[in-house]
JSON list of C-alpha atoms in Angstrom, two decimals:
[
{"chain": "A", "resi": 1, "resn": "UNK", "atom": "CA", "xyz": [-20.90, -5.75, 21.35]},
{"chain": "A", "resi": 2, "resn": "UNK", "atom": "CA", "xyz": [-17.66, -4.24, 20.13]},
{"chain": "A", "resi": 3, "resn": "UNK", "atom": "CA", "xyz": [-17.70, -3.86, 16.26]},
{"chain": "A", "resi": 4, "resn": "UNK", "atom": "CA", "xyz": [-14.71, -2.42, 14.05]},
{"chain": "A", "resi": 5, "resn": "UNK", "atom": "CA", "xyz": [-15.53, -1.74, 10.41]},
{"chain": "A", "resi": 6, "resn": "UNK", "atom": "CA", "xyz": [-12.97, -0.86, 7.96]},
{"chain": "A", "resi": 7, "resn": "UNK", "atom": "CA", "xyz": [-13.37, 0.87, 4.67]},
{"chain": "A", "resi": 8, "resn": "UNK", "atom": "CA", "xyz": [-11.38, 2.38, 1.79]},
{"chain": "A", "resi": 9, "resn": "UNK", "atom": "CA", "xyz": [-9.61, -0.37, 0.64]},
{"chain": "A", "resi": 10, "resn": "UNK", "atom": "CA", "xyz": [-8.69, -0.88, -3.27]},
{"chain": "A", "resi": 11, "resn": "UNK", "atom": "CA", "xyz": [-6.31, -1.02, -5.89]},
{"chain": "A", "resi": 12, "resn": "UNK", "atom": "CA", "xyz": [-3.88, 1.66, -6.05]},
{"chain": "A", "resi": 13, "resn": "UNK", "atom": "CA", "xyz": [-0.83, 2.47, -8.18]},
{"chain": "A", "resi": 14, "resn": "UNK", "atom": "CA", "xyz": [2.75, 2.38, -6.69]},
{"chain": "A", "resi": 15, "resn": "UNK", "atom": "CA", "xyz": [3.68, 5.88, -5.66]},
{"chain": "A", "resi": 16, "resn": "UNK", "atom": "CA", "xyz": [0.18, 6.91, -4.98]},
{"chain": "A", "resi": 17, "resn": "UNK", "atom": "CA", "xyz": [-1.92, 7.46, -1.66]},
{"chain": "A", "resi": 18, "resn": "UNK", "atom": "CA", "xyz": [-4.86, 5.68, 0.06]},
{"chain": "A", "resi": 19, "resn": "UNK", "atom": "CA", "xyz": [-7.13, 6.68, 3.26]},
{"chain": "A", "resi": 20, "resn": "UNK", "atom": "CA", "xyz": [-8.38, 3.82, 5.25]},
{"chain": "A", "resi": 21, "resn": "UNK", "atom": "CA", "xyz": [-11.19, 4.55, 7.74]},
{"chain": "A", "resi": 22, "resn": "UNK", "atom": "CA", "xyz": [-12.60, 2.46, 10.54]},
{"chain": "A", "resi": 23, "resn": "UNK", "atom": "CA", "xyz": [-15.76, 3.25, 12.58]},
{"chain": "A", "resi": 24, "resn": "UNK", "atom": "CA", "xyz": [-15.90, 1.65, 15.87]},
{"chain": "A", "resi": 25, "resn": "UNK", "atom": "CA", "xyz": [-19.03, 0.87, 18.04]},
{"chain": "A", "resi": 26, "resn": "UNK", "atom": "CA", "xyz": [-19.95, -0.91, 20.99]},
{"chain": "A", "resi": 27, "resn": "UNK", "atom": "CA", "xyz": [-17.38, 0.83, 23.41]},
{"chain": "A", "resi": 28, "resn": "UNK", "atom": "CA", "xyz": [-16.28, 4.20, 24.63]},
{"chain": "A", "resi": 29, "resn": "UNK", "atom": "CA", "xyz": [-14.07, 5.13, 21.68]},
{"chain": "A", "resi": 30, "resn": "UNK", "atom": "CA", "xyz": [-12.11, 7.69, 23.31]},
{"chain": "A", "resi": 31, "resn": "UNK", "atom": "CA", "xyz": [-11.01, 5.58, 26.20]},
{"chain": "A", "resi": 32, "resn": "UNK", "atom": "CA", "xyz": [-8.70, 3.26, 24.00]},
{"chain": "A", "resi": 33, "resn": "UNK", "atom": "CA", "xyz": [-5.62, 3.28, 21.93]},
{"chain": "A", "resi": 34, "resn": "UNK", "atom": "CA", "xyz": [-6.43, 2.11, 18.44]},
{"chain": "A", "resi": 35, "resn": "UNK", "atom": "CA", "xyz": [-3.91, 0.44, 15.89]},
{"chain": "A", "resi": 36, "resn": "UNK", "atom": "CA", "xyz": [-3.94, -0.80, 12.34]},
{"chain": "A", "resi": 37, "resn": "UNK", "atom": "CA", "xyz": [-2.24, -4.07, 11.64]},
{"chain": "A", "resi": 38, "resn": "UNK", "atom": "CA", "xyz": [-1.58, -5.55, 8.30]},
{"chain": "A", "resi": 39, "resn": "UNK", "atom": "CA", "xyz": [-1.49, -9.00, 6.74]},
{"chain": "A", "resi": 40, "resn": "UNK", "atom": "CA", "xyz": [0.26, -9.60, 3.22]},
{"chain": "A", "resi": 41, "resn": "UNK", "atom": "CA", "xyz": [-1.35, -12.48, 1.04]},
{"chain": "A", "resi": 42, "resn": "UNK", "atom": "CA", "xyz": [-0.12, -15.77, 2.47]},
{"chain": "A", "resi": 43, "resn": "UNK", "atom": "CA", "xyz": [1.99, -14.20, 5.28]},
{"chain": "A", "resi": 44, "resn": "UNK", "atom": "CA", "xyz": [1.83, -13.31, 8.88]},
{"chain": "A", "resi": 45, "resn": "UNK", "atom": "CA", "xyz": [0.84, -10.28, 10.83]},
{"chain": "A", "resi": 46, "resn": "UNK", "atom": "CA", "xyz": [2.61, -6.94, 11.05]},
{"chain": "A", "resi": 47, "resn": "UNK", "atom": "CA", "xyz": [1.72, -4.12, 13.38]},
{"chain": "A", "resi": 48, "resn": "UNK", "atom": "CA", "xyz": [1.46, -1.04, 11.42]},
{"chain": "A", "resi": 49, "resn": "UNK", "atom": "CA", "xyz": [0.30, 2.12, 13.43]},
{"chain": "A", "resi": 50, "resn": "UNK", "atom": "CA", "xyz": [-0.87, 3.13, 17.01]},
{"chain": "A", "resi": 51, "resn": "UNK", "atom": "CA", "xyz": [-2.42, 6.07, 18.26]},
{"chain": "A", "resi": 52, "resn": "UNK", "atom": "CA", "xyz": [-3.25, 7.28, 21.91]},
{"chain": "A", "resi": 53, "resn": "UNK", "atom": "CA", "xyz": [-6.79, 7.67, 23.09]},
{"chain": "A", "resi": 54, "resn": "UNK", "atom": "CA", "xyz": [-6.63, 11.46, 22.59]},
{"chain": "A", "resi": 55, "resn": "UNK", "atom": "CA", "xyz": [-4.82, 11.29, 19.39]},
{"chain": "A", "resi": 56, "resn": "UNK", "atom": "CA", "xyz": [-1.66, 13.28, 20.64]},
{"chain": "A", "resi": 57, "resn": "UNK", "atom": "CA", "xyz": [0.75, 10.63, 20.29]},
{"chain": "A", "resi": 58, "resn": "UNK", "atom": "CA", "xyz": [1.29, 8.14, 17.34]},
{"chain": "A", "resi": 59, "resn": "UNK", "atom": "CA", "xyz": [3.78, 5.00, 16.58]},
{"chain": "A", "resi": 60, "resn": "UNK", "atom": "CA", "xyz": [5.14, 3.31, 13.67]},
{"chain": "A", "resi": 61, "resn": "UNK", "atom": "CA", "xyz": [7.52, 0.83, 12.55]},
{"chain": "A", "resi": 62, "resn": "UNK", "atom": "CA", "xyz": [10.30, 1.70, 10.50]},
{"chain": "A", "resi": 63, "resn": "UNK", "atom": "CA", "xyz": [8.90, -0.09, 7.55]},
{"chain": "A", "resi": 64, "resn": "UNK", "atom": "CA", "xyz": [6.07, 2.82, 7.28]},
{"chain": "A", "resi": 65, "resn": "UNK", "atom": "CA", "xyz": [7.15, 5.40, 9.45]},
{"chain": "A", "resi": 66, "resn": "UNK", "atom": "CA", "xyz": [7.17, 8.81, 7.24]},
{"chain": "A", "resi": 67, "resn": "UNK", "atom": "CA", "xyz": [4.79, 7.41, 4.76]},
{"chain": "A", "resi": 68, "resn": "UNK", "atom": "CA", "xyz": [1.61, 6.49, 6.91]},
{"chain": "A", "resi": 69, "resn": "UNK", "atom": "CA", "xyz": [-0.38, 8.51, 9.20]},
{"chain": "A", "resi": 70, "resn": "UNK", "atom": "CA", "xyz": [-2.58, 7.17, 11.90]},
{"chain": "A", "resi": 71, "resn": "UNK", "atom": "CA", "xyz": [-5.26, 9.56, 13.06]},
{"chain": "A", "resi": 72, "resn": "UNK", "atom": "CA", "xyz": [-8.89, 9.53, 14.88]},
{"chain": "A", "resi": 73, "resn": "UNK", "atom": "CA", "xyz": [-11.88, 11.55, 15.30]},
{"chain": "A", "resi": 74, "resn": "UNK", "atom": "CA", "xyz": [-13.18, 10.90, 18.75]},
{"chain": "A", "resi": 75, "resn": "UNK", "atom": "CA", "xyz": [-16.46, 12.73, 18.00]},
{"chain": "A", "resi": 76, "resn": "UNK", "atom": "CA", "xyz": [-17.13, 10.46, 15.08]},
{"chain": "A", "resi": 77, "resn": "UNK", "atom": "CA", "xyz": [-15.91, 7.28, 16.65]},
{"chain": "A", "resi": 78, "resn": "UNK", "atom": "CA", "xyz": [-13.68, 6.83, 13.78]},
{"chain": "A", "resi": 79, "resn": "UNK", "atom": "CA", "xyz": [-10.03, 5.74, 12.76]},
{"chain": "A", "resi": 80, "resn": "UNK", "atom": "CA", "xyz": [-7.83, 6.69, 10.09]},
{"chain": "A", "resi": 81, "resn": "UNK", "atom": "CA", "xyz": [-4.64, 5.46, 8.20]},
{"chain": "A", "resi": 82, "resn": "UNK", "atom": "CA", "xyz": [-3.50, 7.81, 5.54]},
{"chain": "A", "resi": 83, "resn": "UNK", "atom": "CA", "xyz": [-1.05, 5.97, 3.26]},
{"chain": "A", "resi": 84, "resn": "UNK", "atom": "CA", "xyz": [1.38, 7.71, 1.06]},
{"chain": "A", "resi": 85, "resn": "UNK", "atom": "CA", "xyz": [4.04, 6.63, -1.54]},
{"chain": "A", "resi": 86, "resn": "UNK", "atom": "CA", "xyz": [2.59, 3.28, -1.47]},
{"chain": "A", "resi": 87, "resn": "UNK", "atom": "CA", "xyz": [5.11, 0.45, -2.58]},
{"chain": "A", "resi": 88, "resn": "UNK", "atom": "CA", "xyz": [3.97, -3.19, -3.72]},
{"chain": "A", "resi": 89, "resn": "UNK", "atom": "CA", "xyz": [5.20, -4.61, -0.47]},
{"chain": "A", "resi": 90, "resn": "UNK", "atom": "CA", "xyz": [2.42, -2.43, 1.26]},
{"chain": "A", "resi": 91, "resn": "UNK", "atom": "CA", "xyz": [-0.24, -4.96, -0.46]},
{"chain": "A", "resi": 92, "resn": "UNK", "atom": "CA", "xyz": [-1.96, -6.57, 2.36]},
{"chain": "A", "resi": 93, "resn": "UNK", "atom": "CA", "xyz": [-5.44, -6.80, 4.34]},
{"chain": "A", "resi": 94, "resn": "UNK", "atom": "CA", "xyz": [-5.44, -4.07, 6.78]},
{"chain": "A", "resi": 95, "resn": "UNK", "atom": "CA", "xyz": [-7.07, -4.54, 10.10]},
{"chain": "A", "resi": 96, "resn": "UNK", "atom": "CA", "xyz": [-8.51, -1.91, 12.47]},
{"chain": "A", "resi": 97, "resn": "UNK", "atom": "CA", "xyz": [-7.63, -2.98, 15.90]},
{"chain": "A", "resi": 98, "resn": "UNK", "atom": "CA", "xyz": [-8.50, -2.10, 19.41]},
{"chain": "A", "resi": 99, "resn": "UNK", "atom": "CA", "xyz": [-5.44, -1.93, 21.87]},
{"chain": "A", "resi": 100, "resn": "UNK", "atom": "CA", "xyz": [-5.22, -3.07, 25.46]},
{"chain": "A", "resi": 101, "resn": "UNK", "atom": "CA", "xyz": [-1.83, -2.16, 27.43]},
{"chain": "A", "resi": 102, "resn": "UNK", "atom": "CA", "xyz": [-0.02, -4.77, 29.60]},
{"chain": "A", "resi": 103, "resn": "UNK", "atom": "CA", "xyz": [3.70, -3.75, 29.26]},
{"chain": "A", "resi": 104, "resn": "UNK", "atom": "CA", "xyz": [3.26, -3.07, 25.83]},
{"chain": "A", "resi": 105, "resn": "UNK", "atom": "CA", "xyz": [0.44, -3.58, 23.45]},
{"chain": "A", "resi": 106, "resn": "UNK", "atom": "CA", "xyz": [-1.85, -6.59, 22.56]},
{"chain": "A", "resi": 107, "resn": "UNK", "atom": "CA", "xyz": [-5.11, -6.28, 20.23]},
{"chain": "A", "resi": 108, "resn": "UNK", "atom": "CA", "xyz": [-8.41, -7.43, 22.27]},
{"chain": "A", "resi": 109, "resn": "UNK", "atom": "CA", "xyz": [-10.86, -6.90, 19.21]},
{"chain": "A", "resi": 110, "resn": "UNK", "atom": "CA", "xyz": [-10.03, -6.65, 15.30]},
{"chain": "A", "resi": 111, "resn": "UNK", "atom": "CA", "xyz": [-12.23, -5.77, 12.43]},
{"chain": "A", "resi": 112, "resn": "UNK", "atom": "CA", "xyz": [-12.84, -7.81, 9.40]},
{"chain": "A", "resi": 113, "resn": "UNK", "atom": "CA", "xyz": [-10.10, -5.92, 7.35]},
{"chain": "A", "resi": 114, "resn": "UNK", "atom": "CA", "xyz": [-9.61, -4.17, 3.99]},
{"chain": "A", "resi": 115, "resn": "UNK", "atom": "CA", "xyz": [-7.68, -4.98, 1.10]},
{"chain": "A", "resi": 116, "resn": "UNK", "atom": "CA", "xyz": [-5.13, -2.83, -0.22]},
{"chain": "A", "resi": 117, "resn": "UNK", "atom": "CA", "xyz": [-3.44, -3.65, -3.57]},
{"chain": "A", "resi": 118, "resn": "UNK", "atom": "CA", "xyz": [-0.84, -1.75, -4.67]},
{"chain": "A", "resi": 119, "resn": "UNK", "atom": "CA", "xyz": [0.11, -2.54, -8.56]},
{"chain": "A", "resi": 120, "resn": "UNK", "atom": "CA", "xyz": [0.28, -0.96, -12.16]},
{"chain": "B", "resi": 1, "resn": "UNK", "atom": "CA", "xyz": [12.96, -6.16, 17.27]},
{"chain": "B", "resi": 2, "resn": "UNK", "atom": "CA", "xyz": [12.00, -9.51, 19.08]},
{"chain": "B", "resi": 3, "resn": "UNK", "atom": "CA", "xyz": [11.71, -12.24, 16.57]},
{"chain": "B", "resi": 4, "resn": "UNK", "atom": "CA", "xyz": [9.03, -14.86, 17.30]},
{"chain": "B", "resi": 5, "resn": "UNK", "atom": "CA", "xyz": [9.41, -18.29, 15.97]},
{"chain": "B", "resi": 6, "resn": "UNK", "atom": "CA", "xyz": [6.32, -20.50, 15.61]},
{"chain": "B", "resi": 7, "resn": "UNK", "atom": "CA", "xyz": [6.45, -24.43, 15.75]},
{"chain": "B", "resi": 8, "resn": "UNK", "atom": "CA", "xyz": [5.05, -26.20, 14.16]},
{"chain": "B", "resi": 9, "resn": "UNK", "atom": "CA", "xyz": [3.64, -24.51, 10.94]},
{"chain": "B", "resi": 10, "resn": "UNK", "atom": "CA", "xyz": [1.44, -27.09, 10.06]},
{"chain": "B", "resi": 11, "resn": "UNK", "atom": "CA", "xyz": [-0.29, -29.44, 12.50]},
{"chain": "B", "resi": 12, "resn": "UNK", "atom": "CA", "xyz": [-3.10, -32.23, 11.45]},
{"chain": "B", "resi": 13, "resn": "UNK", "atom": "CA", "xyz": [-5.60, -33.34, 14.20]},
{"chain": "B", "resi": 14, "resn": "UNK", "atom": "CA", "xyz": [-9.04, -34.91, 14.93]},
{"chain": "B", "resi": 15, "resn": "UNK", "atom": "CA", "xyz": [-11.62, -33.45, 16.84]},
{"chain": "B", "resi": 16, "resn": "UNK", "atom": "CA", "xyz": [-11.07, -34.84, 20.49]},
{"chain": "B", "resi": 17, "resn": "UNK", "atom": "CA", "xyz": [-7.73, -35.05, 20.41]},
{"chain": "B", "resi": 18, "resn": "UNK", "atom": "CA", "xyz": [-5.30, -32.36, 22.54]},
{"chain": "B", "resi": 19, "resn": "UNK", "atom": "CA", "xyz": [-2.44, -30.16, 20.57]},
{"chain": "B", "resi": 20, "resn": "UNK", "atom": "CA", "xyz": [0.52, -27.96, 21.46]},
{"chain": "B", "resi": 21, "resn": "UNK", "atom": "CA", "xyz": [1.43, -25.06, 19.54]},
{"chain": "B", "resi": 22, "resn": "UNK", "atom": "CA", "xyz": [4.78, -23.71, 20.39]},
{"chain": "B", "resi": 23, "resn": "UNK", "atom": "CA", "xyz": [6.27, -20.19, 20.20]},
{"chain": "B", "resi": 24, "resn": "UNK", "atom": "CA", "xyz": [9.65, -19.01, 20.82]},
{"chain": "B", "resi": 25, "resn": "UNK", "atom": "CA", "xyz": [11.12, -15.53, 21.45]},
{"chain": "B", "resi": 26, "resn": "UNK", "atom": "CA", "xyz": [14.35, -14.24, 20.32]},
{"chain": "B", "resi": 27, "resn": "UNK", "atom": "CA", "xyz": [14.89, -12.91, 23.69]},
{"chain": "B", "resi": 28, "resn": "UNK", "atom": "CA", "xyz": [13.31, -13.04, 27.21]},
{"chain": "B", "resi": 29, "resn": "UNK", "atom": "CA", "xyz": [9.92, -11.49, 27.15]},
{"chain": "B", "resi": 30, "resn": "UNK", "atom": "CA", "xyz": [8.99, -12.50, 30.64]},
{"chain": "B", "resi": 31, "resn": "UNK", "atom": "CA", "xyz": [5.28, -13.71, 30.31]},
{"chain": "B", "resi": 32, "resn": "UNK", "atom": "CA", "xyz": [3.83, -11.00, 28.21]},
{"chain": "B", "resi": 33, "resn": "UNK", "atom": "CA", "xyz": [2.61, -12.93, 25.08]},
{"chain": "B", "resi": 34, "resn": "UNK", "atom": "CA", "xyz": [-0.62, -13.22, 23.40]},
{"chain": "B", "resi": 35, "resn": "UNK", "atom": "CA", "xyz": [-2.27, -15.79, 21.32]},
{"chain": "B", "resi": 36, "resn": "UNK", "atom": "CA", "xyz": [-4.68, -15.29, 18.31]},
{"chain": "B", "resi": 37, "resn": "UNK", "atom": "CA", "xyz": [-6.75, -17.38, 16.31]},
{"chain": "B", "resi": 38, "resn": "UNK", "atom": "CA", "xyz": [-7.81, -16.46, 12.43]},
{"chain": "B", "resi": 39, "resn": "UNK", "atom": "CA", "xyz": [-10.54, -18.18, 10.62]},
{"chain": "B", "resi": 40, "resn": "UNK", "atom": "CA", "xyz": [-11.65, -17.19, 7.01]},
{"chain": "B", "resi": 41, "resn": "UNK", "atom": "CA", "xyz": [-14.61, -14.92, 7.01]},
{"chain": "B", "resi": 42, "resn": "UNK", "atom": "CA", "xyz": [-14.29, -13.92, 10.85]},
{"chain": "B", "resi": 43, "resn": "UNK", "atom": "CA", "xyz": [-12.45, -11.40, 12.69]},
{"chain": "B", "resi": 44, "resn": "UNK", "atom": "CA", "xyz": [-8.98, -12.20, 14.18]},
{"chain": "B", "resi": 45, "resn": "UNK", "atom": "CA", "xyz": [-9.87, -13.51, 18.02]},
{"chain": "B", "resi": 46, "resn": "UNK", "atom": "CA", "xyz": [-7.67, -13.03, 21.23]},
{"chain": "B", "resi": 47, "resn": "UNK", "atom": "CA", "xyz": [-7.52, -16.01, 22.73]},
{"chain": "B", "resi": 48, "resn": "UNK", "atom": "CA", "xyz": [-4.82, -15.53, 25.88]},
{"chain": "B", "resi": 49, "resn": "UNK", "atom": "CA", "xyz": [-2.49, -12.55, 26.76]},
{"chain": "B", "resi": 50, "resn": "UNK", "atom": "CA", "xyz": [0.26, -12.39, 29.50]},
{"chain": "B", "resi": 51, "resn": "UNK", "atom": "CA", "xyz": [0.99, -15.80, 28.62]},
{"chain": "B", "resi": 52, "resn": "UNK", "atom": "CA", "xyz": [-1.65, -17.72, 30.63]},
{"chain": "B", "resi": 53, "resn": "UNK", "atom": "CA", "xyz": [-4.52, -15.38, 31.05]},
{"chain": "B", "resi": 54, "resn": "UNK", "atom": "CA", "xyz": [-7.71, -16.43, 29.07]},
{"chain": "B", "resi": 55, "resn": "UNK", "atom": "CA", "xyz": [-9.36, -13.61, 27.31]},
{"chain": "B", "resi": 56, "resn": "UNK", "atom": "CA", "xyz": [-13.24, -13.15, 28.28]},
{"chain": "B", "resi": 57, "resn": "UNK", "atom": "CA", "xyz": [-15.12, -15.78, 26.09]},
{"chain": "B", "resi": 58, "resn": "UNK", "atom": "CA", "xyz": [-12.19, -18.13, 25.57]},
{"chain": "B", "resi": 59, "resn": "UNK", "atom": "CA", "xyz": [-13.23, -21.77, 26.08]},
{"chain": "B", "resi": 60, "resn": "UNK", "atom": "CA", "xyz": [-11.45, -23.35, 29.07]},
{"chain": "B", "resi": 61, "resn": "UNK", "atom": "CA", "xyz": [-10.12, -26.20, 26.88]},
{"chain": "B", "resi": 62, "resn": "UNK", "atom": "CA", "xyz": [-7.40, -23.46, 25.74]},
{"chain": "B", "resi": 63, "resn": "UNK", "atom": "CA", "xyz": [-4.51, -22.93, 27.75]},
{"chain": "B", "resi": 64, "resn": "UNK", "atom": "CA", "xyz": [-1.32, -21.06, 27.64]},
{"chain": "B", "resi": 65, "resn": "UNK", "atom": "CA", "xyz": [1.99, -21.65, 29.30]},
{"chain": "B", "resi": 66, "resn": "UNK", "atom": "CA", "xyz": [5.54, -20.33, 29.39]},
{"chain": "B", "resi": 67, "resn": "UNK", "atom": "CA", "xyz": [7.84, -17.65, 30.10]},
{"chain": "B", "resi": 68, "resn": "UNK", "atom": "CA", "xyz": [10.99, -16.13, 29.20]},
{"chain": "B", "resi": 69, "resn": "UNK", "atom": "CA", "xyz": [11.58, -17.27, 25.64]},
{"chain": "B", "resi": 70, "resn": "UNK", "atom": "CA", "xyz": [9.38, -20.51, 25.33]},
{"chain": "B", "resi": 71, "resn": "UNK", "atom": "CA", "xyz": [5.66, -20.51, 25.43]},
{"chain": "B", "resi": 72, "resn": "UNK", "atom": "CA", "xyz": [2.90, -23.21, 24.46]},
{"chain": "B", "resi": 73, "resn": "UNK", "atom": "CA", "xyz": [-0.77, -23.04, 23.57]},
{"chain": "B", "resi": 74, "resn": "UNK", "atom": "CA", "xyz": [-2.47, -26.04, 24.39]},
{"chain": "B", "resi": 75, "resn": "UNK", "atom": "CA", "xyz": [-5.96, -27.24, 23.04]},
{"chain": "B", "resi": 76, "resn": "UNK", "atom": "CA", "xyz": [-7.56, -29.84, 24.78]},
{"chain": "B", "resi": 77, "resn": "UNK", "atom": "CA", "xyz": [-10.59, -31.76, 23.38]},
{"chain": "B", "resi": 78, "resn": "UNK", "atom": "CA", "xyz": [-10.38, -30.20, 19.95]},
{"chain": "B", "resi": 79, "resn": "UNK", "atom": "CA", "xyz": [-13.75, -28.93, 18.92]},
{"chain": "B", "resi": 80, "resn": "UNK", "atom": "CA", "xyz": [-14.42, -28.73, 15.05]},
{"chain": "B", "resi": 81, "resn": "UNK", "atom": "CA", "xyz": [-14.54, -24.88, 15.34]},
{"chain": "B", "resi": 82, "resn": "UNK", "atom": "CA", "xyz": [-10.77, -24.76, 16.63]},
{"chain": "B", "resi": 83, "resn": "UNK", "atom": "CA", "xyz": [-9.29, -25.43, 13.21]},
{"chain": "B", "resi": 84, "resn": "UNK", "atom": "CA", "xyz": [-7.85, -22.56, 11.65]},
{"chain": "B", "resi": 85, "resn": "UNK", "atom": "CA", "xyz": [-4.57, -20.39, 12.13]},
{"chain": "B", "resi": 86, "resn": "UNK", "atom": "CA", "xyz": [-3.08, -19.52, 15.31]},
{"chain": "B", "resi": 87, "resn": "UNK", "atom": "CA", "xyz": [-0.49, -16.63, 15.92]},
{"chain": "B", "resi": 88, "resn": "UNK", "atom": "CA", "xyz": [1.42, -15.65, 18.77]},
{"chain": "B", "resi": 89, "resn": "UNK", "atom": "CA", "xyz": [2.72, -12.16, 19.64]},
{"chain": "B", "resi": 90, "resn": "UNK", "atom": "CA", "xyz": [5.14, -10.72, 22.12]},
{"chain": "B", "resi": 91, "resn": "UNK", "atom": "CA", "xyz": [3.75, -7.60, 24.03]},
{"chain": "B", "resi": 92, "resn": "UNK", "atom": "CA", "xyz": [6.89, -7.07, 26.31]},
{"chain": "B", "resi": 93, "resn": "UNK", "atom": "CA", "xyz": [8.73, -4.62, 24.40]},
{"chain": "B", "resi": 94, "resn": "UNK", "atom": "CA", "xyz": [8.18, -2.33, 21.52]},
{"chain": "B", "resi": 95, "resn": "UNK", "atom": "CA", "xyz": [7.50, -2.94, 18.70]},
{"chain": "B", "resi": 96, "resn": "UNK", "atom": "CA", "xyz": [4.89, -5.59, 19.37]},
{"chain": "B", "resi": 97, "resn": "UNK", "atom": "CA", "xyz": [5.95, -8.63, 16.83]},
{"chain": "B", "resi": 98, "resn": "UNK", "atom": "CA", "xyz": [3.97, -11.77, 15.49]},
{"chain": "B", "resi": 99, "resn": "UNK", "atom": "CA", "xyz": [4.97, -15.21, 14.81]},
{"chain": "B", "resi": 100, "resn": "UNK", "atom": "CA", "xyz": [4.51, -16.57, 11.54]},
{"chain": "B", "resi": 101, "resn": "UNK", "atom": "CA", "xyz": [1.66, -18.53, 12.23]},
{"chain": "B", "resi": 102, "resn": "UNK", "atom": "CA", "xyz": [0.62, -22.09, 12.73]},
{"chain": "B", "resi": 103, "resn": "UNK", "atom": "CA", "xyz": [-2.01, -23.86, 10.56]},
{"chain": "B", "resi": 104, "resn": "UNK", "atom": "CA", "xyz": [-4.40, -26.46, 12.51]},
{"chain": "B", "resi": 105, "resn": "UNK", "atom": "CA", "xyz": [-6.00, -28.68, 10.39]},
{"chain": "B", "resi": 106, "resn": "UNK", "atom": "CA", "xyz": [-8.53, -31.32, 10.35]},
{"chain": "B", "resi": 107, "resn": "UNK", "atom": "CA", "xyz": [-6.74, -35.09, 9.97]}
]
């Protein structure tokens, strides 16, 4: 059974940093691209970052480019999201997602999410 | 970026009924549309990808149709567990983008 479990969320002040982790199990982690997707309270879903299965390439939307860094440790089956220079608009539940590619990316498994609140 | 517009935003129905949720892209996305279900306390679930291909484990009462800019998710013979939020997402071009969601509520 595929499982994705995120940790690391919490309350953080604007301008500070936070690092999220996602432990994967139930599949061969290093065979899959992985992503982070987020959902602000009461809002829709927004893709945040993707990483290739080797970790050699990463992708971000303009809203987080230069502030967020996705990485992975294939030996530990763990995905990370380093978030720097956090803003109030980054307040959201962050989901670890497994990617599939058909043309571009969709997300076949999701974790339960970890909440990040950016506030002073 | 491709903008995805879902309609309606809210939908009320009773078990046993059939419902349709629409998703419109701001430009052609060929057939590359995914549908997700979101329920409180549960992980989001992929239902359909490539417009009409059911993800493994998706009940056959769910179906997807459409191509180009207009897509529909149809749920026939609603079950109690089908009530929740539904999102569409285009996977035709970078970056992947989602609709704002449709809330399916019990009438």
